[in-house]
Short mmCIF file of C-alpha atoms and ligand atoms in Angstrom, two decimals:
data_model
loop_
_atom_site.label_atom_id
_atom_site.label_comp_id
_atom_site.label_asym_id
_atom_site.label_seq_id
_atom_site.Cartn_x
_atom_site.Cartn_y
_atom_site.Cartn_z
CA MET A 1 116.68 90.55 22.51
CA GLU A 2 113.48 88.66 22.08
CA THR A 3 110.87 88.77 24.82
CA GLN A 4 109.04 85.63 25.59
CA VAL A 5 105.33 85.96 26.10
CA ILE A 6 104.27 84.21 29.24
CA SER A 7 100.61 83.52 29.69
CA THR A 8 99.43 84.74 33.08
CA GLU A 9 95.95 83.38 32.61
CA ILE A 10 94.75 81.06 35.34
CA LYS A 11 93.73 77.66 34.05
CA VAL A 12 90.02 77.25 34.62
CA SER A 13 88.21 74.04 33.82
CA PRO A 14 85.26 74.29 31.38
CA ILE A 15 82.87 73.28 34.15
CA ALA A 16 84.14 75.95 36.52
CA SER A 17 83.82 78.61 33.82
CA MET A 18 80.26 77.47 33.09
CA LEU A 19 79.44 77.83 36.78
CA ASN A 20 81.11 81.24 36.79
CA ASN A 21 79.21 82.64 33.86
CA ASN A 22 75.78 81.48 34.94
CA GLY A 23 75.83 82.57 38.53
CA ARG A 24 76.26 86.31 38.12
CA TYR A 25 74.48 89.36 39.49
CA GLY A 26 76.17 92.10 37.46
CA GLU A 27 79.86 91.45 38.12
CA TYR A 28 79.17 89.71 41.47
CA GLY A 29 78.67 86.02 42.18
CA GLY A 30 80.24 83.23 40.14
CA ALA A 31 81.95 80.11 41.47
CA TYR A 32 85.51 80.43 42.80
CA ILE A 33 86.09 76.83 43.77
CA PRO A 34 88.76 74.14 43.62
CA ASP A 35 88.52 71.96 40.50
CA VAL A 36 87.42 68.91 42.50
CA LEU A 37 84.20 70.70 43.44
CA ALA A 38 83.38 71.84 39.91
CA LYS A 39 81.68 68.60 38.84
CA PRO A 40 79.50 68.07 41.94
CA LEU A 41 78.39 71.73 41.89
CA GLU A 42 77.67 71.59 38.19
CA ASN A 43 75.41 68.61 38.89
CA VAL A 44 73.56 70.58 41.57
CA ALA A 45 73.24 73.59 39.22
CA LEU A 46 71.82 71.51 36.37
CA GLU A 47 69.44 69.61 38.63
CA PHE A 48 68.16 72.77 40.31
CA ASP A 49 67.67 74.45 36.94
CA LYS A 50 65.54 71.52 35.84
CA LEU A 51 63.58 71.15 39.11
CA SER A 52 62.74 74.84 39.47
CA LYS A 53 60.74 74.50 36.22
CA ASP A 54 59.18 71.16 37.24
CA LYS A 55 55.51 71.38 38.29
CA ASN A 56 55.63 68.25 40.47
CA PHE A 57 58.72 69.41 42.30
CA ASN A 58 57.24 72.83 42.99
CA SER A 59 53.94 71.42 44.24
CA GLU A 60 55.79 69.03 46.55
CA PHE A 61 57.76 72.00 47.95
CA ILE A 62 54.55 74.02 48.45
CA HIS A 63 52.89 71.00 50.09
CA TYR A 64 55.55 70.85 52.81
CA LEU A 65 55.54 74.63 53.25
CA LYS A 66 51.80 74.51 53.93
CA GLN A 67 51.45 71.30 55.92
CA PHE A 68 54.77 71.13 57.76
CA VAL A 69 56.01 74.74 58.08
CA GLY A 70 52.54 76.27 58.53
CA ARG A 71 52.62 78.73 55.63
CA PRO A 72 51.47 81.19 54.57
CA SER A 73 52.84 83.13 57.53
CA PRO A 74 50.56 86.03 58.52
CA LEU A 75 51.20 89.62 57.51
CA TYR A 76 50.25 91.17 60.82
CA TYR A 77 49.17 94.80 61.30
CA ALA A 78 51.20 95.98 64.29
CA LYS A 79 48.77 98.57 65.65
CA ARG A 80 50.61 99.68 68.78
CA LEU A 81 53.99 99.82 67.04
CA SER A 82 52.38 101.81 64.22
CA GLU A 83 50.94 104.34 66.67
CA PHE A 84 54.25 104.57 68.53
CA VAL A 85 56.25 105.19 65.33
CA GLY A 86 53.71 107.28 63.39
CA SER A 87 53.52 105.06 60.29
CA THR A 88 51.43 102.06 59.23
CA ILE A 89 53.55 98.98 59.90
CA TYR A 90 52.93 95.34 59.03
CA LEU A 91 55.09 92.45 60.28
CA LYS A 92 55.77 89.44 58.05
CA ARG A 93 55.65 86.66 60.65
CA GLU A 94 58.43 84.25 59.68
CA ASP A 95 58.88 83.78 63.44
CA LEU A 96 55.72 81.65 63.38
CA ASN A 97 57.21 79.05 61.03
CA HIS A 98 57.94 75.58 62.40
CA THR A 99 61.38 75.76 64.14
CA GLY A 100 60.97 79.51 64.54
CA SER A 101 62.53 81.23 61.54
CA HIS A 102 62.69 81.55 57.75
CA LYS A 103 65.60 79.07 57.56
CA ILE A 104 63.25 76.07 57.23
CA ASN A 105 61.96 77.33 53.81
CA ASN A 106 65.43 76.85 52.36
CA THR A 107 66.38 73.58 54.09
CA ILE A 108 63.17 71.85 52.94
CA GLY A 109 63.73 73.07 49.37
CA GLN A 110 67.33 71.88 49.27
CA VAL A 111 66.65 68.50 50.93
CA LEU A 112 64.04 67.93 48.19
CA VAL A 113 66.73 68.73 45.57
CA ALA A 114 69.12 66.32 47.32
CA LYS A 115 66.53 63.56 47.28
CA ARG A 116 65.83 64.02 43.57
CA MET A 117 69.59 63.81 42.96
CA GLY A 118 69.75 60.52 44.86
CA ALA A 119 72.15 61.94 47.46
CA LYS A 120 73.22 59.45 50.16
CA GLU A 121 73.34 62.02 52.95
CA ILE A 122 73.02 65.72 53.77
CA ILE A 123 75.98 67.64 55.15
CA ALA A 124 75.88 71.10 56.62
CA GLU A 125 77.95 73.37 58.81
CA THR A 126 76.59 75.60 61.55
CA GLY A 127 77.83 78.29 63.92
CA ALA A 128 75.11 79.15 66.40
CA GLY A 129 73.25 75.96 65.51
CA GLN A 130 70.14 77.55 63.93
CA HIS A 131 70.92 76.32 60.43
CA GLY A 132 72.01 72.94 61.83
CA VAL A 133 68.64 72.47 63.54
CA ALA A 134 66.70 73.56 60.43
CA THR A 135 68.76 71.14 58.31
CA ALA A 136 68.39 68.25 60.76
CA THR A 137 64.63 68.91 60.83
CA ALA A 138 64.24 68.78 57.04
CA ALA A 139 66.49 65.70 56.83
CA ALA A 140 64.39 63.89 59.47
CA LEU A 141 61.21 64.85 57.61
CA MET A 142 62.53 63.28 54.39
CA GLY A 143 64.27 60.35 56.06
CA ILE A 144 67.75 61.11 54.78
CA PRO A 145 70.91 60.82 56.97
CA CYS A 146 72.44 64.12 58.09
CA LYS A 147 75.87 65.19 59.34
CA VAL A 148 76.31 68.64 60.87
CA PHE A 149 79.84 70.04 61.28
CA MET A 150 80.51 72.44 64.12
CA GLY A 151 83.51 74.09 65.75
CA ALA A 152 84.10 72.52 69.18
CA LYS A 153 83.89 75.93 70.85
CA ASP A 154 80.54 76.68 69.20
CA ALA A 155 79.23 73.21 70.11
CA GLU A 156 80.04 73.92 73.76
CA ARG A 157 78.40 77.38 73.67
CA GLN A 158 75.33 76.02 71.83
CA ALA A 159 74.81 72.82 73.81
CA LEU A 160 71.01 73.03 73.58
CA ASN A 161 71.05 73.19 69.76
CA VAL A 162 73.52 70.28 69.66
CA ARG A 163 71.05 68.23 71.71
CA ARG A 164 68.20 69.25 69.41
CA MET A 165 70.14 68.15 66.31
CA LYS A 166 70.97 64.79 67.89
CA LEU A 167 67.37 64.30 68.95
CA LEU A 168 66.40 64.87 65.31
CA GLY A 169 68.72 62.04 64.32
CA ALA A 170 71.63 64.10 62.97
CA GLU A 171 75.24 63.28 63.65
CA VAL A 172 77.08 66.32 65.05
CA ILE A 173 80.78 66.32 64.14
CA THR A 174 82.92 68.81 66.03
CA THR A 175 86.34 70.09 64.96
CA GLN A 176 89.17 71.35 67.17
CA MET A 177 90.95 73.00 64.22
CA GLY A 178 91.82 76.70 64.23
CA THR A 179 89.60 78.75 66.52
CA ALA A 180 87.08 75.85 66.65
CA THR A 181 84.30 78.11 65.30
CA LEU A 182 82.24 78.47 62.10
CA LYS A 183 85.01 78.89 59.54
CA ASP A 184 86.73 75.74 60.84
CA ALA A 185 83.40 73.92 60.58
CA VAL A 186 83.18 75.09 56.94
CA ASP A 187 86.69 73.69 56.27
CA ALA A 188 85.77 70.37 57.89
CA ALA A 189 82.50 70.09 55.95
CA LEU A 190 84.21 70.99 52.64
CA GLY A 191 86.93 68.43 53.31
CA TYR A 192 84.29 65.77 53.90
CA TYR A 193 82.36 66.83 50.80
CA ILE A 194 85.45 66.51 48.59
CA GLU A 195 85.96 62.95 49.87
CA HIS A 196 82.24 62.07 49.63
CA PRO A 197 80.87 63.67 46.46
CA THR A 198 77.67 61.56 46.65
CA SER A 199 76.62 63.62 49.66
CA TYR A 200 74.69 66.89 49.28
CA TYR A 201 76.14 70.08 50.80
CA LEU A 202 73.28 72.18 52.16
CA LEU A 203 74.14 75.89 52.50
CA GLY A 204 72.07 77.98 54.88
CA SER A 205 72.20 81.48 53.44
CA GLN A 206 72.37 83.28 50.09
CA VAL A 207 76.16 82.94 49.97
CA GLY A 208 78.85 80.67 48.52
CA PRO A 209 79.41 79.70 44.87
CA HIS A 210 76.79 79.30 42.14
CA PRO A 211 74.19 77.74 42.25
CA TYR A 212 73.62 78.40 45.99
CA PRO A 213 72.71 82.11 45.85
CA ARG A 214 70.20 81.43 43.07
CA MET A 215 68.77 78.36 44.80
CA VAL A 216 68.46 79.90 48.28
CA GLY A 217 66.92 83.03 46.75
CA TYR A 218 64.39 80.88 44.92
CA PHE A 219 63.28 78.92 48.00
CA GLN A 220 63.02 82.05 50.16
CA SER A 221 61.12 84.05 47.51
CA VAL A 222 57.92 82.57 48.95
CA ILE A 223 58.19 85.26 51.68
CA GLY A 224 57.98 88.16 49.24
CA GLN A 225 55.32 86.57 47.04
CA GLU A 226 53.05 86.07 50.04
CA ALA A 227 53.77 89.51 51.50
CA ARG A 228 52.98 91.29 48.22
CA ASN A 229 49.60 89.53 47.89
CA GLN A 230 48.81 90.04 51.57
CA ILE A 231 49.49 93.79 51.64
CA LEU A 232 47.36 94.26 48.51
CA MET A 233 44.58 92.35 50.23
CA HIS A 234 44.82 94.32 53.50
CA GLU A 235 45.53 97.79 52.10
CA GLY A 236 44.74 97.68 48.40
CA ARG A 237 48.14 99.18 47.58
CA LEU A 238 51.84 98.42 47.69
CA PRO A 239 53.97 99.45 50.68
CA GLN A 240 56.17 102.53 50.39
CA ALA A 241 59.05 100.85 52.23
CA ILE A 242 60.12 97.33 53.20
CA PHE A 243 62.74 96.28 55.75
CA ALA A 244 64.72 93.12 56.56
CA CYS A 245 67.89 92.27 58.46
CA VAL A 246 70.87 91.13 56.40
CA GLY A 247 73.34 88.48 57.53
CA GLY A 248 74.19 86.36 54.51
CA GLY A 249 71.07 87.87 53.00
CA SER A 250 68.52 85.06 52.62
CA ASN A 251 65.49 86.33 54.58
CA ALA A 252 66.07 89.79 53.07
CA ILE A 253 66.21 88.56 49.47
CA GLY A 254 63.14 86.45 50.20
CA LEU A 255 61.11 89.56 51.04
CA PHE A 256 62.80 91.93 48.56
CA SER A 257 62.36 89.63 45.55
CA GLY A 258 58.58 90.13 45.71
CA PHE A 259 59.02 93.89 45.21
CA LEU A 260 62.16 94.35 43.07
CA ASP A 261 60.15 95.30 39.98
CA ASP A 262 57.94 97.72 41.93
CA THR A 263 60.30 100.68 41.68
CA GLU A 264 58.03 102.82 43.87
CA VAL A 265 58.78 100.51 46.85
CA ALA A 266 61.87 101.64 48.79
CA ILE A 267 63.97 98.69 49.99
CA TYR A 268 66.06 98.73 53.18
CA GLY A 269 68.50 96.18 54.59
CA ALA A 270 69.60 96.38 58.24
CA GLU A 271 73.15 95.09 58.74
CA GLY A 272 74.66 93.87 61.99
CA GLY A 273 76.48 97.08 62.87
CA GLY A 274 78.13 95.75 66.04
CA MET A 275 79.78 98.80 67.60
CA ALA A 276 79.62 100.53 64.16
CA GLN A 277 83.40 100.79 63.82
CA PRO A 278 85.31 99.40 60.81
CA ASN A 279 87.08 96.83 63.04
CA ASN A 280 84.06 95.98 65.19
CA THR A 281 81.12 95.34 62.91
CA ALA A 282 79.38 92.79 60.72
CA ALA A 283 78.03 95.47 58.34
CA THR A 284 79.62 94.05 55.19
CA LEU A 285 78.00 96.33 52.61
CA SER A 286 78.53 99.44 54.74
CA PHE A 287 82.19 98.81 55.64
CA GLY A 288 83.47 96.08 53.27
CA LYS A 289 85.03 95.92 49.80
CA PRO A 290 84.39 93.65 46.80
CA THR A 291 86.62 90.57 46.95
CA VAL A 292 86.49 86.80 46.48
CA PHE A 293 85.46 85.06 49.71
CA GLN A 294 84.19 81.50 50.29
CA GLY A 295 83.51 80.75 46.65
CA THR A 296 81.84 83.96 45.50
CA TYR A 297 82.76 87.50 44.42
CA SER A 298 80.92 89.97 46.62
CA TYR A 299 81.54 92.53 49.34
CA CYS A 300 83.55 91.31 52.33
CA LEU A 301 85.01 92.83 55.48
CA VAL A 302 88.77 93.06 54.88
CA ASP A 303 91.93 94.42 56.53
CA SER A 304 94.23 97.04 54.95
CA GLU A 305 95.87 94.30 52.85
CA GLY A 306 92.53 93.10 51.53
CA ASN A 307 92.35 89.89 53.60
CA PRO A 308 88.98 88.85 55.07
CA ILE A 309 88.64 89.67 58.77
CA GLU A 310 86.40 88.48 61.56
CA SER A 311 83.03 90.18 61.97
CA HIS A 312 81.38 91.28 65.22
CA SER A 313 77.67 91.45 65.94
CA ILE A 314 75.49 90.74 68.95
CA ALA A 315 73.37 88.57 66.61
CA ALA A 316 74.97 85.22 65.72
CA GLY A 317 72.91 85.05 62.52
CA LEU A 318 74.34 88.37 61.28
CA ASP A 319 77.91 87.73 62.40
CA TYR A 320 79.46 86.94 59.00
CA PRO A 321 82.12 88.94 57.07
CA GLY A 322 80.65 88.05 53.64
CA ILE A 323 77.32 88.78 51.96
CA SER A 324 75.11 87.57 49.14
CA PRO A 325 76.33 88.66 45.68
CA GLN A 326 72.76 89.70 44.80
CA HIS A 327 72.70 92.21 47.67
CA ALA A 328 76.10 93.55 46.46
CA TYR A 329 74.48 94.12 43.07
CA LEU A 330 71.35 95.72 44.59
CA LYS A 331 73.56 98.07 46.60
CA ASP A 332 75.70 99.15 43.63
CA THR A 333 72.67 99.67 41.40
CA LYS A 334 70.99 101.57 44.29
CA ARG A 335 67.81 99.47 44.08
CA ALA A 336 68.23 98.71 47.79
CA ASN A 337 69.74 100.71 50.66
CA TYR A 338 71.78 99.14 53.44
CA HIS A 339 72.38 100.66 56.88
CA PRO A 340 74.32 99.43 59.90
CA VAL A 341 72.29 99.01 63.10
CA THR A 342 74.29 98.88 66.33
CA ASP A 343 74.04 96.14 68.96
CA ASN A 344 72.45 98.60 71.39
CA GLU A 345 69.84 99.78 68.89
CA ALA A 346 68.91 96.14 68.21
CA VAL A 347 68.51 95.36 71.93
CA GLU A 348 66.25 98.42 72.34
CA ALA A 349 64.05 97.24 69.45
CA PHE A 350 63.99 93.71 70.91
CA MET A 351 62.48 95.10 74.12
CA LEU A 352 60.24 97.63 72.36
CA LEU A 353 58.46 95.09 70.15
CA SER A 354 58.07 92.66 73.06
CA LYS A 355 56.32 95.31 75.17
CA LEU A 356 54.26 96.95 72.43
CA GLU A 357 53.06 93.89 70.51
CA GLY A 358 53.56 90.81 72.67
CA ILE A 359 56.02 89.56 70.06
CA THR A 360 59.63 88.91 71.01
CA PRO A 361 61.68 89.06 67.79
CA ALA A 362 64.99 87.27 67.23
CA ILE A 363 67.88 89.63 67.98
CA GLU A 364 68.68 89.40 64.22
CA SER A 365 65.17 90.54 63.25
CA SER A 366 65.37 93.27 65.91
CA HIS A 367 67.91 95.03 63.65
CA ALA A 368 65.20 95.42 60.98
CA VAL A 369 62.72 96.68 63.59
CA ALA A 370 65.28 99.23 64.82
CA LEU A 371 66.05 100.56 61.33
CA ALA A 372 62.36 100.79 60.42
CA THR A 373 61.49 102.55 63.69
CA LYS A 374 64.20 105.13 62.97
CA LEU A 375 63.47 105.78 59.27
CA LEU A 376 59.66 105.71 59.55
CA LYS A 377 59.38 108.07 62.54
CA ASN A 378 56.37 110.36 61.93
CA LYS A 379 56.48 109.73 58.16
CA GLU A 380 52.95 108.27 57.95
CA MET A 381 54.24 105.67 55.50
CA LEU A 382 52.95 102.18 54.74
CA ALA A 383 55.70 99.65 55.48
CA ILE A 384 56.51 95.95 55.95
CA ILE A 385 59.16 94.59 58.33
CA ASN A 386 60.30 91.01 57.87
CA LEU A 387 60.33 89.30 61.27
CA SER A 388 62.82 86.60 60.29
CA GLY A 389 62.61 84.65 63.57
CA ARG A 390 61.39 84.43 67.13
CA GLY A 391 63.44 85.65 70.07
CA ASP A 392 63.12 82.86 72.64
CA LYS A 393 66.75 81.95 72.02
CA ASP A 394 67.82 85.50 72.93
CA VAL A 395 65.91 85.99 76.18
CA ASP A 396 68.73 84.53 78.28
CA ARG A 397 71.41 87.05 77.35
CA LYS A 398 72.23 89.90 79.72
CA LEU A 399 70.17 92.84 78.53
C1 PLP B 401 70.16 82.99 60.37
C2 PLP B 401 69.22 84.09 60.68
C3 PLP B 401 69.31 85.36 60.05
C4 PLP B 401 70.40 85.74 59.09
O1 PLP B 401 70.48 85.02 57.92
P1 PLP B 401 70.04 85.61 56.51
O2 PLP B 401 70.54 84.61 55.54
O3 PLP B 401 70.70 86.95 56.34
O4 PLP B 401 68.58 85.74 56.52
C5 PLP B 401 68.35 86.31 60.36
N1 PLP B 401 67.37 86.08 61.25
C6 PLP B 401 67.26 84.89 61.87
C7 PLP B 401 66.13 84.70 62.84
C8 PLP B 401 68.18 83.87 61.62
O5 PLP B 401 68.05 82.69 62.25
#
């Protein structure tokens, strides 16, 4: 009997395979997307590739970072924290940026890309509303219409941010689908994007398909470039350790990218540990497995059958079951180390830094402070902590 050979290969369009091959960090990354999105994303990839080498584009980006965001952000010597911990600690003050976090670096960069591409409008999705506000801000600055998709439940919980987005001229579109939270907002935004390919989809972290991880990493790399120059100016030497919190991974890659080639600098990522149990955590690299999730191949929190599960963290910005493919690569190659930090540890650090330095960090950033405080105890090391955002938004919670 003759056996028939059946091809089991999945049909991939040439564009999709081009996106897949270019957007890799080791085996991670790529673009796992429906065919209808291949062409629009290829256009974004080609345009970004061109613009990132364009002098005029880069000086326009730097102009807005200086004049609108208020960069460079200070690298602040935290004297009382240093004495308390027993190490020399500097804080990279992304909390002092306009709108209060690092997110604005990326939204300004991407809105500039959108404008160069002649996009008719910006679309974005948001959970806690932080990325929505940063997107609406950059869109208002550039005078381009903006639609922000949100789960109805999130919109109710984040009423203040919804009002801020509307004040900035954005249209907030809520969805009642599913659990009416972030992943339903992603579905709604993707659905709209497929029907309106002349719009520009603005992603808020170093996640999703190529070219987003590369693009977000590029726009946030300003953090690490500044920090490296600043520590050399203050101390005349490189730090021995650097710390950042890791949600999707954008503020962390921003700082880390300035030091990746300095192999003597130890790199630490603080994940949203939640209750530090496999089914109650957002610590993707600590508890997850490599799988395809939301357009990219990276680590993800999964159940016993390998399906993505919900994450849990006290910090909305860290509460995501996926992670940047570049951080997956840095973990596997051991260039960076990732540790879960529990909700309670983060709250303690939130209060500690407020009392010792007069700086209230975002509850997300507090995870980095907590990890640094623990690992640097009496080590007399020189270190930098990335303070990704300010904590005004977190003062109201029951502590
Ligand atoms: C959104 C957010 C984060 C997490 O996002 P990353 O992409 O991992 O940086 C961290 N800190 C603050 C203040 C945030 O708003």
